[in-house]
CSV table of C-alpha atoms in Angstrom, one decimal:
chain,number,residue,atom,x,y,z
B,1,UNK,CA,53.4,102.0,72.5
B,2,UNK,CA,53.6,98.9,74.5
B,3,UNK,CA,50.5,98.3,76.6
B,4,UNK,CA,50.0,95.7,79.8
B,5,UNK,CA,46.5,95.2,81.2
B,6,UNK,CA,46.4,93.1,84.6
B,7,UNK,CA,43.7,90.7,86.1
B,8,UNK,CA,43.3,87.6,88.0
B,9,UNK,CA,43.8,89.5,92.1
B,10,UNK,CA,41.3,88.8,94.3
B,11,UNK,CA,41.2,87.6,97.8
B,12,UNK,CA,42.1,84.4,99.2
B,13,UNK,CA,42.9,82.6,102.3
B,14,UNK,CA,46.2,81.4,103.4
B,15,UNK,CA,48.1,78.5,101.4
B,16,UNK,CA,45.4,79.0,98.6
B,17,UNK,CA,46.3,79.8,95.2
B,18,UNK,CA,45.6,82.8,92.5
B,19,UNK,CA,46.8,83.5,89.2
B,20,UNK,CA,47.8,86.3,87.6
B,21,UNK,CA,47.3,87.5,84.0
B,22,UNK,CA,49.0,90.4,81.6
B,23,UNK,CA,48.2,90.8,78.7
B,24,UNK,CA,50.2,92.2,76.6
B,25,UNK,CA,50.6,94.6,73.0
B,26,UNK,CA,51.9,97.3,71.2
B,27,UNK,CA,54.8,95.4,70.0
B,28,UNK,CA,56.8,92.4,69.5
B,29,UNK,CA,56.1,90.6,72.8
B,30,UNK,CA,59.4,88.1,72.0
B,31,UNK,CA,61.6,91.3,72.4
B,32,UNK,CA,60.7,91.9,75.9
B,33,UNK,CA,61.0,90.7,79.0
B,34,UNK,CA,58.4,90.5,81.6
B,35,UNK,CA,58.3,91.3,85.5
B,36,UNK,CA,56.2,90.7,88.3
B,37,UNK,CA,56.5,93.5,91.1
B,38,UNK,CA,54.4,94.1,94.1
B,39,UNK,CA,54.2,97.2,96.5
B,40,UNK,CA,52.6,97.2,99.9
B,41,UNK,CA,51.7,101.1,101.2
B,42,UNK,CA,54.9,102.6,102.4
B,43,UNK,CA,57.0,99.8,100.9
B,44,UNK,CA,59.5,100.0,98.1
B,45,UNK,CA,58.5,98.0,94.8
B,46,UNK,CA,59.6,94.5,94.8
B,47,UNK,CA,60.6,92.2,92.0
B,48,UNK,CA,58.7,89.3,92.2
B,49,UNK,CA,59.6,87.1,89.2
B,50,UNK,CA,60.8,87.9,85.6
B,51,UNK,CA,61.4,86.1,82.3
B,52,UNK,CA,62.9,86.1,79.2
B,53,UNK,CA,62.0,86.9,76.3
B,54,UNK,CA,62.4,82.8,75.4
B,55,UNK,CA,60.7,82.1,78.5
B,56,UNK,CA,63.6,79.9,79.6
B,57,UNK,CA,65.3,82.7,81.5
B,58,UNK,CA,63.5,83.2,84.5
B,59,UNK,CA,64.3,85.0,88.2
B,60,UNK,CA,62.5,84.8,91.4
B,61,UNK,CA,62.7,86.7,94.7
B,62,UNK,CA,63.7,85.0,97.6
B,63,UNK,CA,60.4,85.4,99.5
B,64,UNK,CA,58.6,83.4,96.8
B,65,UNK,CA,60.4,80.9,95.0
B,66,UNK,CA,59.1,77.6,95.2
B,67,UNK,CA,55.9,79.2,95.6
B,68,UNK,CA,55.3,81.1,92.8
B,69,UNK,CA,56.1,80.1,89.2
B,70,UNK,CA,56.0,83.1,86.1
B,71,UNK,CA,55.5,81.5,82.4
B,72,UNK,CA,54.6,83.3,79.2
B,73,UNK,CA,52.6,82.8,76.2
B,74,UNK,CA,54.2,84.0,72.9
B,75,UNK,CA,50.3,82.9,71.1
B,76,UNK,CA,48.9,84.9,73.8
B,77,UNK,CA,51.0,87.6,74.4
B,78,UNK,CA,50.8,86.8,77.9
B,79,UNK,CA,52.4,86.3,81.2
B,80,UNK,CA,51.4,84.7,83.9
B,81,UNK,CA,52.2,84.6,87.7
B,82,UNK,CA,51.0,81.2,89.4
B,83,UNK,CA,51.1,81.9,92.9
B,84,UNK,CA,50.6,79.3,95.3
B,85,UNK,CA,50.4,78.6,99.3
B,86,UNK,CA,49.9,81.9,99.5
B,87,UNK,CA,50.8,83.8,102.8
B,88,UNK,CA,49.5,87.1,104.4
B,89,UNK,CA,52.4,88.6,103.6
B,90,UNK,CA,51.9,88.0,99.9
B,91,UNK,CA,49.5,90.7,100.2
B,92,UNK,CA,49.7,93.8,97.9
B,93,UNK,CA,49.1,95.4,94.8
B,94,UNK,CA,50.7,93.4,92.1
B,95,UNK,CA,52.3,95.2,89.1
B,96,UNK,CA,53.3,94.0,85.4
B,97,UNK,CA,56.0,95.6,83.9
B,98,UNK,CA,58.1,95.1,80.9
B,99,UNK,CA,61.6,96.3,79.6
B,100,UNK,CA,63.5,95.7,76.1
B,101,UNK,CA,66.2,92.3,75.5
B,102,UNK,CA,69.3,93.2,77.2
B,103,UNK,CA,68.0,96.1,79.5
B,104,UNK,CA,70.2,96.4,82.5
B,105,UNK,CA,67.9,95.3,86.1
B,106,UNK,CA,65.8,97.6,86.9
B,107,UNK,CA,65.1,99.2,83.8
B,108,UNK,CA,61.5,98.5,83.1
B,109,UNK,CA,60.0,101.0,81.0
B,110,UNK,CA,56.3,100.1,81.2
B,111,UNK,CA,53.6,99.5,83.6
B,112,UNK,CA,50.3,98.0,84.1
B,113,UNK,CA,47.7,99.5,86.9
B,114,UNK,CA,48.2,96.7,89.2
B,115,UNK,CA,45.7,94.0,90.8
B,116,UNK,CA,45.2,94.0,94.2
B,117,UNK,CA,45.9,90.7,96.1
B,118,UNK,CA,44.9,89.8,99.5
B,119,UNK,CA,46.2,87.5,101.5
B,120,UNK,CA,43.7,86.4,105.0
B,121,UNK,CA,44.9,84.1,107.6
């Protein structure tokens, strides 16, 4: 049972910087690919970043590429979400998710509990 455990939210003023941290086990971390998601109340989910399973794959929404950069750590079994000049509309609850090699989009089949990240102008 593949587990993901999320820290590193916080609050921060505008054009700052956070990172994020999942950690993750329960299987072969190589096998999976990793996503970033966010939700603000009343809002659908949105994909933030993902990677490969190589960690040489990697997708960003539109809203934060250039700003935000996702890496993982195959010693670590972790990904990470650098996010930098940070806006208030970064804000929200930030989710790490994870779905097998070759799953179609979309198909993520687990979940951290998500960190909270805040965004002040």
């Amino acid at each position: 049972q593949v587990q993901l455990a999320e820290s590193g939210g916080g609050s921060v003023q505008a054009g700052g910087s956070l990172r994020l941290s999942c950690a993750f086990s329960g299987s072969s971390f190589i096998l999976w690919t990793m996503g970033w998601f966010r939700q603000t109340p009343g809002q659908e989910r949105e994909l933030v970043a993902a990677v490969d399973g190589s960690g040489r794959g990697k997708h960003y929404g539109d809203s934060v590429r250039g700003r935000f950069t996702i890496s993982r750590d195959s010693i670590k079994n972790t990904v990470y979400l650098q996010m930098n000049s940070l806006k208030p509309e970064d804000t929200a609850v930030y989710y790490c998710a994870a779905k097998p090699r070759g799953a179609g989009p979309g198909l993520y089949d687990y979940w951290g509990q998500g960190t909270q990240v805040t965004v002040s102008s």
